[in-house]
Amino acid sequence: MPTILGQNQYGKAENRVVKITRDGDTHHIKDLNVSVALSGDLEDVHLSGSNAHCLPTDTTKNTVYAFAKEYGIESAEQFGIHLARHFVTSQEPIKRARIRIEEYAWERIETSEANSKFIGADDVKHSFVRKGQETRVSEITYDGENWQVISGLKDLIVMNSTNSEFWGYIKDKYTTLQEAYDRILATQVSGRWRFNWTDDEQRMPNWEKSYDQVKKHMLQAFAETYSLSLQQTLYQMGSRIINSRSEIDEVRFSLPNKHHFLVDLEPFGLKNDNEVYYAADRPYGLIEATILRDGVEPQIPVDMTNL
Ligand SMILES: O=c1[nH]c(=O)c2[nH]c(=O)[nH]c2[nH]1
């Protein structure tokens, strides 16, 4: 039976591009997920195996990253218009380009009072929390005598666009990681904290206020820590909570290291001055630890995902 080729399109989907614009020590983020779909005179590619009309999907990916550097990302729409026009006007066989973009919005983390005196500003100029609510979780257990209350959150995404280094680690024959003296540090916080309240109904913590304060201290510690590893940042976040909230004795964090790799733009004659990053989703480093008030026994389960 004869067959014909119907509608077809191709391109690289979900190019995760993060552009940091540095205005002195004030940084701005644009964080996009860009999908390219091209169509045109592509019958031969499908029917005869000739790739003479095929602009590789790999090239469409490189174009997204190179354009982020060359033209910047003013808005998703402007960036999409630029890309679509480029593909259609620069390659004869390409007649139509569809650029789909998801944008993730970030807002600045407000600084603590002590730090604002120190830096003379109300927010940390390179620390961001992704917009959109985290999920708040809690687990309450009662055995007829004692209560155990564990609260927490998941999917709180944060980023420092500077003040993060990672070097001085073990190097064996499988180590290829380059030491980093100025990298992006980003994570999706999953945290649980245990209250020391067990039975006194008169002295119950104010759960709502406690949650807001814990989240605030956690974010401030993330923003204000000059990080030599995510492990060190995690410990600072936990101890800031224990030290500022007397109702909490134990904190556990599970922090995926959301890697941002600098894109090599040299092949296109462009210098990437810590501006354009590829935001990888997997694999990721996973850093987990419990921080305890001195003298207390750990009770938060190690595998928090069941919580
Ligand atoms: O903060 C980090 N901690 C690590 O243990 C680690 N390992 C790695 O490859 N990168 C990083 N970053």
Tab-separated table of C-alpha atoms and ligand atoms in Angstrom:
chain	number	residue	atom	x	y	z
A	1	MET	CA	0.000	0.000	0.000
A	2	PRO	CA	1.406	3.417	-0.874
A	3	THR	CA	1.904	5.791	2.003
A	4	ILE	CA	2.372	9.500	2.223
A	5	LEU	CA	4.152	11.640	4.773
A	6	GLY	CA	1.751	13.840	6.728
A	7	GLN	CA	2.445	16.763	9.033
A	8	ASN	CA	5.929	16.650	10.488
A	9	GLN	CA	8.149	18.820	12.620
A	10	TYR	CA	11.356	18.380	14.541
A	11	GLY	CA	13.783	20.218	16.797
A	12	LYS	CA	15.309	20.099	20.260
A	13	ALA	CA	12.757	20.169	23.064
A	14	GLU	CA	13.222	21.478	26.600
A	15	ASN	CA	16.472	23.397	26.388
A	16	ARG	CA	16.913	24.577	29.945
A	17	VAL	CA	18.704	27.892	29.743
A	18	VAL	CA	19.546	30.097	32.704
A	19	LYS	CA	20.929	33.557	31.957
A	20	ILE	CA	22.493	35.568	34.760
A	21	THR	CA	22.922	39.277	34.105
A	22	ARG	CA	25.388	40.909	36.460
A	23	ASP	CA	24.759	44.552	37.206
A	24	GLY	CA	27.610	45.100	39.647
A	25	ASP	CA	26.810	42.818	42.550
A	26	THR	CA	23.086	42.873	41.757
A	27	HIS	CA	22.248	39.835	39.675
A	28	HIS	CA	19.168	39.202	37.519
A	29	ILE	CA	17.951	35.757	36.426
A	30	LYS	CA	16.086	34.598	33.371
A	31	ASP	CA	15.222	30.908	33.572
A	32	LEU	CA	13.582	29.341	30.519
A	33	ASN	CA	12.644	25.975	29.107
A	34	VAL	CA	12.782	26.428	25.330
A	35	SER	CA	11.422	23.927	22.806
A	36	VAL	CA	12.137	24.342	19.093
A	37	ALA	CA	9.978	22.726	16.366
A	38	LEU	CA	10.882	23.282	12.710
A	39	SER	CA	9.049	22.252	9.565
A	40	GLY	CA	9.459	22.833	5.824
A	41	ASP	CA	10.919	20.928	2.888
A	42	LEU	CA	11.758	17.857	4.855
A	43	GLU	CA	10.236	15.111	2.723
A	44	ASP	CA	13.647	13.823	1.621
A	45	VAL	CA	14.862	13.472	5.174
A	46	HIS	CA	11.968	11.133	5.875
A	47	LEU	CA	11.646	9.424	2.506
A	48	SER	CA	15.081	9.122	0.928
A	49	GLY	CA	17.421	9.425	3.849
A	50	SER	CA	19.058	12.558	2.464
A	51	ASN	CA	19.803	14.960	5.304
A	52	ALA	CA	20.690	17.847	2.988
A	53	HIS	CA	17.722	19.877	4.265
A	54	CYS	CA	18.096	18.895	7.908
A	55	LEU	CA	19.419	21.438	10.366
A	56	PRO	CA	20.445	19.156	13.280
A	57	THR	CA	18.385	19.403	16.449
A	58	ASP	CA	21.749	19.736	18.180
A	59	THR	CA	22.296	22.964	16.244
A	60	THR	CA	18.912	24.299	17.327
A	61	LYS	CA	19.970	23.667	20.926
A	62	ASN	CA	23.290	25.474	20.442
A	63	THR	CA	21.457	28.397	18.841
A	64	VAL	CA	19.277	28.811	21.937
A	65	TYR	CA	22.341	29.046	24.196
A	66	ALA	CA	24.322	31.254	21.819
A	67	PHE	CA	21.383	33.667	21.403
A	68	ALA	CA	21.051	33.924	25.193
A	69	LYS	CA	24.603	35.263	25.226
A	70	GLU	CA	24.546	37.314	22.016
A	71	TYR	CA	21.163	38.991	22.381
A	72	GLY	CA	20.276	38.400	26.015
A	73	ILE	CA	16.821	37.382	27.213
A	74	GLU	CA	14.691	40.472	27.600
A	75	SER	CA	11.451	38.500	27.655
A	76	ALA	CA	10.414	35.013	26.594
A	77	GLU	CA	8.394	36.497	23.733
A	78	GLN	CA	11.246	38.612	22.404
A	79	PHE	CA	13.643	35.665	22.696
A	80	GLY	CA	11.187	33.357	20.879
A	81	ILE	CA	10.636	35.881	18.069
A	82	HIS	CA	14.372	36.191	17.602
A	83	LEU	CA	14.884	32.434	17.398
A	84	ALA	CA	11.907	31.752	15.112
A	85	ARG	CA	12.964	34.489	12.695
A	86	HIS	CA	16.519	33.165	12.658
A	87	PHE	CA	15.568	29.587	11.726
A	88	VAL	CA	13.122	30.605	9.001
A	89	THR	CA	15.232	33.330	7.411
A	90	SER	CA	18.653	31.666	7.619
A	91	GLN	CA	17.820	28.191	6.219
A	92	GLU	CA	16.028	27.887	2.888
A	93	PRO	CA	14.311	24.522	3.563
A	94	ILE	CA	12.933	25.676	6.935
A	95	LYS	CA	9.569	27.329	6.290
A	96	ARG	CA	8.080	27.428	9.745
A	97	ALA	CA	9.478	27.575	13.261
A	98	ARG	CA	7.485	27.159	16.450
A	99	ILE	CA	9.235	28.139	19.659
A	100	ARG	CA	7.542	27.164	22.920
A	101	ILE	CA	8.846	28.656	26.113
A	102	GLU	CA	8.097	28.047	29.774
A	103	GLU	CA	9.490	30.657	32.105
A	104	TYR	CA	10.227	30.075	35.777
A	105	ALA	CA	10.005	33.259	37.838
A	106	TRP	CA	12.341	34.016	40.728
A	107	GLU	CA	12.142	36.578	43.510
A	108	ARG	CA	14.829	37.870	45.812
A	109	ILE	CA	15.354	36.439	49.291
A	110	GLU	CA	14.918	39.082	51.976
A	111	THR	CA	17.886	39.364	54.239
A	112	SER	CA	18.009	39.060	58.051
A	113	GLU	CA	18.271	42.232	60.121
A	114	ALA	CA	21.882	41.502	61.080
A	115	ASN	CA	22.872	40.907	57.497
A	116	SER	CA	21.000	43.923	56.173
A	117	LYS	CA	23.052	46.145	58.515
A	118	PHE	CA	26.168	44.423	57.244
A	119	ILE	CA	25.403	44.664	53.522
A	120	GLY	CA	23.296	47.841	53.729
A	121	ALA	CA	20.368	46.347	51.787
A	122	ASP	CA	17.110	44.509	52.459
A	123	ASP	CA	17.734	41.631	50.123
A	124	VAL	CA	20.702	39.568	49.087
A	125	LYS	CA	21.569	40.624	45.567
A	126	HIS	CA	22.440	37.161	44.313
A	127	SER	CA	19.958	34.971	46.236
A	128	PHE	CA	16.604	33.941	44.853
A	129	VAL	CA	13.608	31.784	45.669
A	130	ARG	CA	11.524	30.433	42.818
A	131	LYS	CA	7.976	31.775	42.703
A	132	GLY	CA	5.150	29.367	43.408
A	133	GLN	CA	4.247	27.902	46.749
A	134	GLU	CA	6.180	25.086	48.294
A	135	THR	CA	4.154	22.200	49.726
A	136	ARG	CA	3.863	22.281	53.493
A	137	VAL	CA	3.734	18.889	55.212
A	138	SER	CA	3.252	17.601	58.758
A	139	GLU	CA	3.084	14.309	60.611
A	140	ILE	CA	1.411	14.001	64.011
A	141	THR	CA	1.747	10.867	66.145
A	142	TYR	CA	0.021	10.206	69.491
A	143	ASP	CA	0.301	7.084	71.637
A	144	GLY	CA	-2.201	8.133	74.308
A	145	GLU	CA	0.527	9.840	76.353
A	146	ASN	CA	2.971	11.653	74.163
A	147	TRP	CA	2.754	13.603	70.987
A	148	GLN	CA	5.338	13.813	68.259
A	149	VAL	CA	4.890	16.641	65.779
A	150	ILE	CA	7.087	16.862	62.702
A	151	SER	CA	6.532	19.692	60.237
A	152	GLY	CA	8.249	20.387	56.985
A	153	LEU	CA	8.134	21.458	53.406
A	154	LYS	CA	9.095	20.215	49.978
A	155	ASP	CA	9.662	21.765	46.553
A	156	LEU	CA	11.031	25.093	47.776
A	157	ILE	CA	13.513	26.007	45.022
A	158	VAL	CA	16.363	28.397	45.784
A	159	MET	CA	19.421	29.692	43.971
A	160	ASN	CA	22.561	31.677	44.737
A	161	SER	CA	24.118	33.026	41.562
A	162	THR	CA	27.448	33.580	43.304
A	163	ASN	CA	29.174	33.067	46.703
A	164	SER	CA	29.497	29.342	46.089
A	165	GLU	CA	32.725	27.395	45.537
A	166	PHE	CA	33.613	23.703	45.463
A	167	TRP	CA	37.250	22.613	45.460
A	168	GLY	CA	39.844	20.702	47.479
A	169	TYR	CA	37.957	17.392	47.145
A	170	ILE	CA	39.398	13.890	46.653
A	171	LYS	CA	40.677	13.245	43.140
A	172	ASP	CA	40.986	9.637	42.038
A	173	LYS	CA	41.423	8.207	38.551
A	174	TYR	CA	37.717	8.668	37.797
A	175	THR	CA	37.542	12.305	38.860
A	176	THR	CA	36.979	14.752	36.023
A	177	LEU	CA	35.118	17.523	37.890
A	178	GLN	CA	36.881	20.874	37.605
A	179	GLU	CA	37.313	22.865	40.786
A	180	ALA	CA	34.839	25.749	40.974
A	181	TYR	CA	35.597	29.108	42.548
A	182	ASP	CA	32.387	30.862	41.521
A	183	ARG	CA	29.480	28.596	40.694
A	184	ILE	CA	25.696	28.641	40.889
A	185	LEU	CA	24.295	26.863	43.928
A	186	ALA	CA	20.690	25.746	43.505
A	187	THR	CA	18.542	23.239	45.298
A	188	GLN	CA	14.971	22.120	45.791
A	189	VAL	CA	14.608	22.035	49.549
A	190	SER	CA	12.889	19.150	51.258
A	191	GLY	CA	13.056	19.641	55.026
A	192	ARG	CA	11.455	18.249	58.178
A	193	TRP	CA	11.713	19.635	61.679
A	194	ARG	CA	10.636	18.064	64.959
A	195	PHE	CA	9.051	20.023	67.786
A	196	ASN	CA	10.105	19.316	71.361
A	197	TRP	CA	6.495	19.775	72.516
A	198	THR	CA	5.109	16.430	73.741
A	199	ASP	CA	2.100	16.880	76.023
A	200	ASP	CA	1.485	20.243	77.725
A	201	GLU	CA	-1.681	21.561	76.089
A	202	GLN	CA	-1.164	24.958	77.738
A	203	ARG	CA	2.211	25.477	76.125
A	204	MET	CA	1.522	24.408	72.599
A	205	PRO	CA	3.644	26.186	69.947
A	206	ASN	CA	1.959	28.573	67.530
A	207	TRP	CA	2.258	26.251	64.519
A	208	GLU	CA	1.510	28.895	61.874
A	209	LYS	CA	3.991	31.413	63.204
A	210	SER	CA	6.595	28.723	63.749
A	211	TYR	CA	6.329	27.544	60.129
A	212	ASP	CA	6.745	31.070	58.762
A	213	GLN	CA	9.727	31.743	60.988
A	214	VAL	CA	11.443	28.444	60.196
A	215	LYS	CA	11.048	29.095	56.483
A	216	LYS	CA	12.378	32.628	56.880
A	217	HIS	CA	15.458	31.522	58.833
A	218	MET	CA	16.132	28.696	56.405
A	219	LEU	CA	15.992	31.041	53.411
A	220	GLN	CA	18.133	33.659	55.103
A	221	ALA	CA	20.778	31.117	56.075
A	222	PHE	CA	20.833	29.859	52.484
A	223	ALA	CA	21.224	33.395	51.141
A	224	GLU	CA	23.783	34.590	53.671
A	225	THR	CA	26.122	31.589	53.757
A	226	TYR	CA	29.247	31.868	51.627
A	227	SER	CA	29.229	28.243	50.541
A	228	LEU	CA	32.171	25.878	50.123
A	229	SER	CA	29.798	22.939	49.567
A	230	LEU	CA	26.081	22.251	49.648
A	231	GLN	CA	26.815	20.152	52.739
A	232	GLN	CA	28.103	23.256	54.512
A	233	THR	CA	25.081	25.311	53.427
A	234	LEU	CA	22.753	22.551	54.637
A	235	TYR	CA	24.375	22.581	58.070
A	236	GLN	CA	24.073	26.374	58.291
A	237	MET	CA	20.382	26.222	57.373
A	238	GLY	CA	19.711	23.602	60.043
A	239	SER	CA	21.676	25.283	62.793
A	240	ARG	CA	20.089	28.672	62.061
A	241	ILE	CA	16.689	27.051	62.680
A	242	ILE	CA	17.757	25.286	65.897
A	243	ASN	CA	19.460	28.433	67.213
A	244	SER	CA	16.550	30.755	66.487
A	245	ARG	CA	13.562	28.503	67.263
A	246	SER	CA	13.541	27.070	70.794
A	247	GLU	CA	10.489	24.885	69.997
A	248	ILE	CA	12.515	22.810	67.515
A	249	ASP	CA	15.149	20.214	68.456
A	250	GLU	CA	15.879	18.432	65.206
A	251	VAL	CA	15.952	19.312	61.511
A	252	ARG	CA	16.547	17.022	58.554
A	253	PHE	CA	17.196	18.146	55.018
A	254	SER	CA	17.322	16.349	51.714
A	255	LEU	CA	18.882	18.716	49.183
A	256	PRO	CA	19.355	17.814	45.526
A	257	ASN	CA	22.244	19.742	44.013
A	258	LYS	CA	20.569	21.207	40.939
A	259	HIS	CA	23.627	21.491	38.717
A	260	HIS	CA	24.032	24.464	36.399
A	261	PHE	CA	26.779	23.893	33.839
A	262	LEU	CA	28.414	26.790	32.008
A	263	VAL	CA	27.726	26.336	28.297
A	264	ASP	CA	30.828	26.284	26.098
A	265	LEU	CA	30.194	29.088	23.592
A	266	GLU	CA	33.788	29.187	22.265
A	267	PRO	CA	32.868	27.195	19.104
A	268	PHE	CA	30.564	30.108	18.163
A	269	GLY	CA	33.231	32.719	18.864
A	270	LEU	CA	31.459	33.856	22.045
A	271	LYS	CA	32.904	34.236	25.514
A	272	ASN	CA	30.749	32.892	28.330
A	273	ASP	CA	31.605	35.134	31.234
A	274	ASN	CA	29.573	33.185	33.839
A	275	GLU	CA	26.358	34.190	32.089
A	276	VAL	CA	24.718	31.322	30.216
A	277	TYR	CA	24.083	28.016	31.987
A	278	TYR	CA	22.545	24.699	31.120
A	279	ALA	CA	20.266	23.689	34.006
A	280	ALA	CA	20.566	19.898	34.159
A	281	ASP	CA	17.770	17.930	35.779
A	282	ARG	CA	19.501	14.581	36.294
A	283	PRO	CA	21.592	13.030	37.592
A	284	TYR	CA	21.911	15.268	40.614
A	285	GLY	CA	23.987	15.190	43.761
A	286	LEU	CA	21.791	14.435	46.762
A	287	ILE	CA	22.965	15.854	50.067
A	288	GLU	CA	21.117	14.753	53.204
A	289	ALA	CA	21.737	15.315	56.905
A	290	THR	CA	20.138	15.774	60.308
A	291	ILE	CA	21.031	18.718	62.558
A	292	LEU	CA	20.242	18.288	66.258
A	293	ARG	CA	20.138	20.411	69.359
A	294	ASP	CA	23.075	19.198	71.466
A	295	GLY	CA	22.017	16.313	73.709
A	296	VAL	CA	18.825	15.247	71.920
A	297	GLU	CA	18.219	11.909	70.216
A	298	PRO	CA	17.395	11.848	66.493
A	299	GLN	CA	13.821	10.775	65.693
A	300	ILE	CA	13.091	12.039	62.188
A	301	PRO	CA	13.187	9.037	59.826
A	302	VAL	CA	16.232	8.927	57.561
A	303	ASP	CA	14.034	8.191	54.566
A	304	MET	CA	11.760	11.208	54.691
A	305	THR	CA	10.060	10.473	51.398
A	306	ASN	CA	7.583	8.244	53.264
A	307	LEU	CA	6.636	11.159	55.470
B	1	LIG	O1	28.451	21.023	47.096
B	1	LIG	C1	28.857	19.974	46.564
B	1	LIG	N1	29.074	18.873	47.327
B	1	LIG	C2	29.518	17.695	46.802
B	1	LIG	O2	29.710	16.691	47.547
B	1	LIG	C3	29.743	17.655	45.413
B	1	LIG	N2	30.162	16.668	44.567
B	1	LIG	C4	30.185	17.206	43.317
B	1	LIG	O3	30.499	16.564	42.281
B	1	LIG	N3	29.797	18.497	43.344
B	1	LIG	C5	29.508	18.804	44.639
B	1	LIG	N4	29.064	19.945	45.225
